[in-house]
XYZ file of C-alpha atoms in Angstrom:
525
model
C 5.738 9.703 36.618
C 4.817 11.643 33.426
C 2.146 9.520 31.698
C -0.506 12.108 30.805
C -1.544 12.169 27.128
C -2.457 15.669 25.717
C -4.464 15.903 22.570
C -6.615 18.245 20.656
C -10.385 17.848 21.368
C -10.894 18.735 17.618
C -10.999 16.363 14.633
C -10.752 16.753 11.006
C -10.228 20.729 11.315
C -7.916 23.010 9.320
C -6.028 25.140 12.030
C -4.537 28.336 10.590
C -4.124 30.588 13.569
C -2.626 30.625 17.156
C -6.161 31.271 18.431
C -7.344 27.936 16.708
C -5.271 26.118 19.400
C -5.713 27.975 22.526
C -7.258 25.182 24.416
C -4.615 22.775 23.379
C -1.853 25.213 24.430
C -3.590 25.686 27.738
C -3.747 22.135 28.451
C 0.215 21.745 27.750
C 1.080 24.810 30.045
C -1.204 23.450 32.730
C 0.535 20.043 32.626
C 4.018 20.698 31.657
C 5.597 18.354 34.126
C 3.116 15.556 33.713
C 2.898 15.333 29.903
C 4.392 12.133 28.563
C 2.569 11.822 25.128
C 1.521 14.602 22.611
C -1.098 13.650 19.995
C -1.697 16.103 17.140
C -2.934 13.709 14.655
C -6.177 14.140 12.820
C -6.060 17.870 12.191
C -4.326 19.922 9.727
C -2.092 22.440 11.374
C -0.614 25.674 9.794
C 2.607 27.511 10.689
C 1.209 29.880 13.379
C -0.475 27.184 15.292
C 2.438 24.817 15.413
C 4.725 27.701 16.538
C 2.438 28.391 19.384
C 2.249 24.687 20.353
C 6.240 24.550 20.072
C 6.514 27.501 22.475
C 4.436 25.986 25.095
C 6.517 22.560 24.864
C 9.729 24.367 25.858
C 9.119 23.361 29.517
C 7.693 19.925 28.955
C 10.881 18.046 29.992
C 9.392 14.698 30.558
C 7.725 14.520 27.145
C 8.521 11.012 25.467
C 6.267 10.390 22.751
C 5.170 12.314 19.765
C 2.209 11.468 17.366
C 2.457 13.998 14.635
C 0.957 11.693 11.980
C -1.723 12.934 9.459
C -1.284 16.683 10.620
C -0.595 18.458 7.317
C -3.527 17.466 4.954
C -3.772 20.126 2.362
C -0.710 21.953 3.350
C 1.627 23.484 0.976
C 4.811 21.907 0.555
C 6.726 25.144 1.638
C 4.647 25.398 4.916
C 5.523 21.852 6.259
C 9.344 22.494 6.960
C 8.522 25.820 8.692
C 5.773 24.233 10.757
C 8.021 21.543 11.932
C 10.842 23.591 12.757
C 8.843 25.381 15.229
C 7.311 22.488 16.589
C 10.471 20.541 16.970
C 12.307 23.405 18.238
C 9.980 23.596 21.015
C 10.738 19.874 21.974
C 14.436 20.486 21.538
C 14.447 23.324 23.756
C 12.655 21.265 26.529
C 15.652 18.813 26.834
C 12.902 16.035 26.663
C 14.389 12.580 25.562
C 12.036 11.512 22.885
C 11.182 7.696 22.600
C 8.584 7.638 19.921
C 8.204 9.774 16.781
C 5.350 9.160 14.519
C 5.046 11.201 11.319
C 3.065 8.793 9.157
C 0.820 10.203 6.352
C 2.554 13.571 6.073
C 4.107 14.953 2.925
C 7.562 14.951 4.379
C 9.318 14.274 1.093
C 13.055 15.327 0.150
C 11.925 18.949 0.738
C 11.179 18.607 4.342
C 13.813 15.920 5.209
C 16.686 18.583 5.503
C 14.617 20.570 7.978
C 14.033 17.352 9.840
C 17.369 15.772 10.003
C 19.013 18.242 12.409
C 16.464 17.386 15.036
C 16.906 13.677 14.394
C 20.582 14.317 15.211
C 20.017 16.144 18.325
C 20.531 14.918 21.922
C 16.781 14.941 22.257
C 16.468 11.857 19.896
C 19.353 9.709 20.901
C 16.994 7.455 22.926
C 14.564 7.005 19.941
C 13.209 3.478 20.103
C 10.210 3.996 17.663
C 10.362 5.853 14.355
C 7.284 5.758 11.996
C 7.549 7.317 8.496
C 4.951 5.450 6.747
C 3.558 7.199 3.563
C 5.637 10.298 3.707
C 6.733 10.526 0.065
C 10.225 10.297 0.884
C 11.414 8.940 -2.518
C 15.045 7.891 -3.110
C 16.454 11.260 -2.152
C 14.521 11.395 1.004
C 15.340 8.005 2.020
C 18.891 8.475 1.246
C 18.828 11.616 3.731
C 17.212 9.553 6.267
C 19.860 6.760 6.099
C 22.377 9.162 7.193
C 20.953 9.511 10.745
C 19.502 6.048 11.302
C 22.867 4.408 12.306
C 22.845 6.892 15.300
C 19.702 5.475 16.845
C 21.443 2.834 18.837
C 18.222 1.898 20.680
C 15.984 1.748 17.872
C 13.472 -1.255 17.983
C 10.657 -0.180 15.592
C 11.135 1.352 12.066
C 8.272 1.639 9.705
C 9.044 3.344 6.430
C 6.478 1.827 3.930
C 4.876 3.520 0.893
C 7.585 5.783 0.286
C 8.890 4.858 -3.210
C 12.421 4.282 -1.858
C 13.017 1.931 -4.900
C 16.514 0.170 -5.219
C 18.738 3.161 -4.514
C 16.768 4.285 -1.367
C 16.775 0.937 -0.007
C 20.316 0.200 -0.381
C 21.135 3.332 1.593
C 18.600 2.509 4.303
C 19.923 -1.146 4.426
C 23.515 0.097 4.722
C 22.554 2.067 7.751
C 20.665 -0.790 9.249
C 23.577 -3.134 9.220
C 25.136 -1.028 11.883
C 21.946 -1.609 14.209
C 21.346 -4.683 16.105
C 18.271 -3.616 18.136
C 15.468 -3.799 15.768
C 12.300 -5.922 16.566
C 9.927 -4.344 13.849
C 10.866 -3.469 10.268
C 8.324 -2.691 7.911
C 9.139 -1.612 4.329
C 6.039 -2.447 2.302
C 5.213 -0.787 -1.132
C 8.705 0.637 -1.919
C 9.131 -0.636 -5.419
C 12.600 -2.118 -4.703
C 13.959 -5.101 -6.640
C 16.854 -7.349 -6.643
C 19.930 -5.215 -5.667
C 17.905 -3.432 -2.917
C 16.667 -6.727 -1.399
C 20.152 -8.443 -1.428
C 21.397 -5.346 0.523
C 18.567 -5.492 2.772
C 18.828 -9.282 3.542
C 22.468 -8.430 4.762
C 20.882 -6.053 7.118
C 18.253 -8.374 8.461
C 21.119 -10.800 9.479
C 22.514 -8.132 11.767
C 19.180 -7.733 13.537
C 18.456 -11.140 15.064
C 15.791 -9.866 17.397
C 13.293 -9.028 14.662
C 9.747 -10.098 15.482
C 7.845 -8.433 12.750
C 9.099 -8.262 9.140
C 6.879 -6.750 6.471
C 8.132 -6.473 2.903
C 4.853 -6.593 1.175
C 4.749 -5.569 -2.342
C 8.229 -5.436 -3.156
C 9.808 -7.653 -5.917
C 11.473 -10.838 -4.498
C 11.537 -13.040 -7.357
C 15.180 -13.395 -8.056
C 16.211 -13.023 -4.195
C 14.355 -15.732 -2.504
C 17.729 -17.404 -1.527
C 18.946 -14.336 -0.130
C 15.937 -13.843 1.842
C 15.922 -17.407 3.111
C 19.433 -17.232 4.235
C 18.502 -14.136 6.311
C 15.293 -15.860 7.658
C 17.370 -18.514 9.285
C 18.882 -16.198 11.487
C 15.428 -14.710 12.728
C 14.256 -17.340 15.301
C 12.300 -14.589 17.229
C 10.145 -13.719 14.166
C 6.477 -13.604 14.958
C 5.032 -11.914 11.885
C 6.309 -12.317 8.181
C 4.384 -10.414 5.579
C 5.651 -11.300 2.155
C 2.361 -10.488 0.377
C 2.416 -9.490 -3.189
C 6.143 -10.048 -3.531
C 5.990 -12.108 -6.752
C 7.880 -14.969 -5.060
C 6.123 -17.532 -7.453
C 6.043 -21.197 -6.455
C 9.891 -21.472 -6.555
C 10.559 -18.633 -4.236
C 7.575 -19.595 -1.891
C 9.269 -23.107 -1.461
C 12.523 -21.757 -0.826
C 11.412 -19.430 1.976
C 9.022 -22.059 3.475
C 11.928 -24.317 3.448
C 14.232 -21.885 5.442
C 11.479 -21.538 8.122
C 11.180 -25.186 8.400
C 14.868 -25.715 8.742
C 14.856 -22.965 11.196
C 12.424 -24.433 13.737
C 13.616 -27.902 13.257
C 17.088 -26.767 14.259
C 16.085 -24.411 17.179
C 12.959 -26.364 18.084
C 11.108 -23.329 19.253
C 8.900 -21.242 16.885
C 7.232 -17.984 17.729
C 5.848 -17.245 14.597
C 2.137 -16.521 14.670
C 1.336 -14.931 11.223
C 2.609 -15.517 7.696
C 1.233 -13.755 4.691
C 2.125 -15.253 1.346
C -0.919 -13.968 -0.608
C -0.641 -12.623 -4.050
C 2.526 -14.448 -5.119
C 1.325 -16.584 -7.902
C 2.167 -19.572 -6.048
C 1.177 -23.050 -7.831
C 0.099 -26.444 -6.793
C 3.790 -27.661 -6.336
C 4.145 -25.661 -3.314
C 1.511 -27.588 -1.463
C 3.725 -30.361 0.270
C 6.101 -27.666 1.530
C 3.428 -25.577 2.940
C 2.007 -28.596 4.961
C 5.366 -29.705 5.959
C 6.419 -26.167 7.370
C 3.058 -25.553 9.168
C 3.423 -28.886 10.939
C 6.796 -28.145 11.832
C 5.825 -24.708 13.412
C 2.953 -26.326 15.119
C 5.195 -29.040 16.569
C 7.782 -26.648 17.803
C 5.750 -23.676 19.014
C 5.088 -22.758 22.655
C 1.795 -23.829 24.249
C 0.699 -20.364 24.984
C 0.721 -19.182 21.569
C -2.253 -17.900 19.631
C -3.482 -19.722 16.608
C -1.266 -19.512 13.602
C -2.572 -17.411 10.822
C -1.607 -18.324 7.347
C -2.752 -16.049 4.340
C -2.476 -17.842 0.960
C -5.158 -15.859 -0.896
C -4.846 -14.682 -4.486
C -2.525 -17.392 -5.660
C -2.772 -20.139 -8.297
C -3.423 -23.348 -6.416
C -6.696 -24.348 -8.112
C -9.862 -25.504 -6.643
C -8.526 -29.155 -5.946
C -5.476 -27.902 -3.960
C -7.597 -25.169 -2.000
C -9.856 -27.893 -0.854
C -7.240 -30.038 0.096
C -5.433 -27.567 2.181
C -8.545 -26.270 3.895
C -9.562 -30.227 4.734
C -5.837 -30.830 5.908
C -5.644 -27.939 8.473
C -9.305 -27.622 9.453
C -9.639 -25.440 12.097
C -6.003 -26.035 13.590
C -4.743 -22.808 12.107
C -6.384 -19.682 10.891
C -6.099 -20.181 7.129
C -7.121 -17.621 4.721
C -7.198 -18.777 1.051
C -9.617 -16.645 -0.766
C -9.712 -15.364 -4.297
C -7.716 -18.085 -5.664
C -6.923 -17.367 -9.418
C -6.845 -20.920 -10.275
C -4.220 -23.337 -11.349
C -2.613 -23.212 -14.964
C -4.677 -26.075 -15.878
C -7.855 -24.549 -14.902
C -7.076 -21.292 -16.693
C -6.441 -23.230 -19.838
C -9.932 -24.956 -19.258
C -11.651 -21.647 -18.819
C -9.991 -20.238 -22.100
C -11.130 -23.146 -24.047
C -14.682 -23.035 -22.792
C -15.259 -19.552 -22.894
C -18.108 -18.302 -25.446
C -17.517 -15.326 -27.729
C -20.381 -13.204 -26.533
C -19.400 -10.567 -23.887
C -22.580 -10.733 -21.993
C -22.208 -14.544 -21.532
C -18.695 -14.490 -20.531
C -17.824 -15.436 -16.943
C -13.967 -15.598 -17.630
C -11.838 -13.046 -15.941
C -12.048 -10.160 -18.382
C -8.325 -9.469 -18.714
C -8.026 -12.844 -20.819
C -9.035 -11.079 -23.856
C -12.536 -11.890 -25.352
C -13.111 -11.462 -28.850
C -13.792 -7.982 -29.994
C -17.104 -8.872 -31.315
C -18.405 -5.387 -31.816
C -15.888 -3.900 -34.340
C -17.202 -0.363 -35.199
C -16.515 1.252 -38.428
C -15.069 4.776 -38.930
C -18.349 6.424 -39.801
C -20.086 5.289 -36.642
C -17.091 6.272 -34.384
C -17.043 9.846 -36.064
C -20.552 10.200 -35.321
C -21.092 10.678 -31.380
C -24.771 10.650 -31.522
C -25.157 7.697 -33.825
C -22.426 5.732 -31.756
C -24.198 6.363 -28.649
C -27.373 5.109 -30.079
C -25.746 1.840 -31.418
C -23.956 1.246 -27.900
C -27.490 2.049 -26.127
C -29.123 -0.792 -28.158
C -26.207 -3.141 -27.979
C -25.452 -3.269 -24.103
C -28.578 -3.996 -22.323
C -27.069 -4.276 -18.786
C -24.605 -2.319 -16.933
C -22.027 -4.961 -16.377
C -21.778 -5.861 -20.054
C -21.387 -1.981 -20.797
C -18.505 -1.729 -18.218
C -16.621 -4.792 -19.584
C -16.833 -3.307 -23.003
C -15.173 -0.143 -21.372
C -12.290 -2.477 -20.010
C -11.679 -4.321 -23.259
C -11.783 -1.244 -25.428
C -9.444 0.752 -23.089
C -7.149 -2.386 -22.931
C -6.815 -3.026 -26.543
C -6.919 0.813 -27.403
C -3.848 1.474 -25.340
C -0.476 2.445 -26.975
C 2.409 1.114 -24.850
C 4.984 3.314 -26.609
C 3.067 6.382 -26.570
C 1.383 5.824 -23.312
C -1.946 6.985 -24.697
C -5.375 5.701 -25.948
C -5.953 5.648 -29.729
C -8.657 7.687 -31.236
C -11.097 4.789 -31.791
C -10.801 3.881 -28.114
C -11.230 7.301 -26.743
C -14.545 7.813 -29.069
C -15.962 4.728 -27.818
C -15.326 5.084 -24.032
C -16.637 8.652 -24.042
C -19.775 7.275 -25.664
C -20.020 4.396 -23.182
C -19.973 6.534 -20.283
C -22.614 8.934 -21.693
C -24.770 5.992 -22.367
C -24.245 4.511 -18.947
C -25.033 7.811 -17.146
C -28.251 8.201 -19.155
C -29.399 4.525 -18.923
C -28.438 3.312 -15.531
C -28.095 6.389 -13.139
C -31.195 7.405 -11.052
C -29.540 10.753 -10.070
C -26.244 12.544 -10.087
C -25.260 11.029 -6.684
C -25.998 7.447 -7.845
C -22.672 5.423 -7.497
C -23.759 2.372 -9.385
C -22.081 3.185 -12.632
C -18.737 4.302 -11.054
C -18.566 1.336 -8.427
C -19.200 -1.096 -11.541
C -16.594 0.504 -13.732
C -14.123 0.523 -10.887
C -14.495 -3.017 -9.955
C -14.428 -4.163 -13.565
C -11.294 -2.160 -14.152
C -9.584 -3.585 -11.191
C -9.651 -0.437 -8.859
C -12.173 -1.920 -6.508
C -12.557 -5.393 -5.152
C -15.404 -7.196 -6.858
C -17.598 -9.751 -4.975
C -17.045 -12.163 -7.689
C -13.496 -12.399 -9.067
C -14.326 -13.561 -12.293
C -15.691 -9.986 -12.943
C -12.266 -8.540 -12.062
C -8.955 -8.428 -14.043
C -6.474 -10.955 -13.037
C -3.937 -9.801 -10.564
C -1.084 -9.513 -12.819
C -3.178 -7.663 -15.484
C -1.752 -4.307 -17.024
C -4.416 -1.914 -16.224
C -2.678 1.045 -17.925
C -5.468 1.482 -20.450
C -8.363 1.249 -18.119
C -6.510 3.578 -15.626
C -5.818 6.122 -18.306
C -9.607 5.535 -19.555
C -10.985 6.299 -16.111
C -8.824 9.351 -15.762
C -10.324 10.562 -18.917
C -13.802 10.199 -17.993
C -13.576 11.428 -14.432
C -14.770 14.733 -15.521
C -18.337 12.941 -16.195
C -18.382 12.234 -12.301
C -17.383 15.851 -11.245
C -20.628 17.178 -10.404
C -20.829 14.865 -7.298
C -18.084 15.742 -4.823
C -17.999 12.245 -3.429
C -17.734 10.520 -6.668
C -15.189 13.015 -7.897
C -13.078 12.336 -4.812
C -13.484 8.479 -4.999
C -12.130 8.293 -8.411
C -9.387 10.647 -8.052
C -8.208 8.964 -4.856
C -8.348 5.372 -6.238
C -6.306 6.698 -9.432
C -3.626 8.272 -7.194
C -3.468 5.038 -5.153
C -2.903 3.008 -8.404
C -0.318 5.478 -9.474
C 1.954 4.444 -6.621
C 2.527 0.932 -8.084
C 5.552 0.826 -9.863
C 4.402 -0.419 -13.418
C 2.157 2.616 -13.696
C 4.591 5.521 -12.626
C 5.073 6.434 -16.349
C 1.296 7.447 -16.493
C 1.640 9.833 -13.850
C 1.931 13.260 -15.684
C -0.984 12.061 -18.145
C -3.232 11.148 -15.227
C -2.552 14.443 -13.369
C -3.382 16.524 -16.297
C -6.681 14.738 -16.643
C -7.961 14.472 -12.979
C -6.796 18.228 -11.962
C -8.170 19.631 -15.390
C -11.635 20.446 -14.112
């Protein structure tokens, strides 16, 4: 039996020549009949190394599992298709029957997909069971191309294609292909920016895959399609994990989804579900009774050997009273996660009424606009030195300075032109210079950057009142952070940190229109 796993003994290296993979190639050739799994993840491979590896794989007839994730970091887009052609060409020549193909975290995109498709259609992949293409930049075009081969994988049980910006059209094409499959047990499509039409088509595909155990639709928009999803969920009695976090279900949608689960388990009287994620959905107090009823039905009908049910209700709008009631009701019977609650509508209204005008004394979430109590005149804004002196006197602590940065960049953002006005740019530039001089011990001190990122919503703050609300529009602060990112360029770690977090934020649908401007700012130095 071929159960040997071969992998490189290197990690985090950029491999450009055939000599760089000599040891790995020798391992492969010495064990050609024993190799069941090949792992190339964790290094960056150029064309020549993969050409050499591909040739060595031609006699590995028992190869079954390919872990090729995260293997093209920093590679040019024209390198990747050729490199994959050599590698998968060797697999194809071996006549091996591949069961697992993991290409996660590679820049496949619509450029490389045409090179990948012929291999996926070949006899060597007809037995494929596990296909992972998470965070591969497929986009609508790449997703559409992938859809043309999916229906041919008659044994496919696991499909993971999250973080690919498939949007509506891409999901519709993928879903059409999935309606022809009946074997899926795991389907993960998080962060694809799809909405109503895409979700409706996807729900039809779910009904054809009644063996699903894991369903992850995190961070897609389900506000208007909860009825369609509920109809599909009633077919999925084998479901073990349901992730609908950050799907904007709101209270009504959450009640509909929970009611579907409640009905399903009452009818089947056998629940296998062990994890439900409804975090970040703006669920309010009216969902409390349905939450309790559904959980009690699950506990009544589940098998005795099940692990403790995990229910994530974090970052919703229950309010302190309901949060305490839910915690007290369930106790330790389930693993209830209900952190960072954003407060009920009544609590938010009370916060607005009680909030003082002084920025330093405010404990309110900072995207509920506080009064602009430091209006600056034209003359001051036109004089950088005088402006910095004023701000240095005005803001005594770092948090207040960073809050001012958030408010100025939020109020100074022009939604039509997708830009900051001249008053905002003048002040945020001055705020950063003051912050660096006043609060940094040295160039590598992260305190200013970390506080800015937390206050602007790009890093999680320990105290939620110091962060924007989950539904806040962060366009202005994001643009402002990109503008001042050059001020952190002298420290490579801070430069990378702010760039990575900004690029991550740009993956969200609402900020896609800022992409060109952000790129021009963060790659200009």
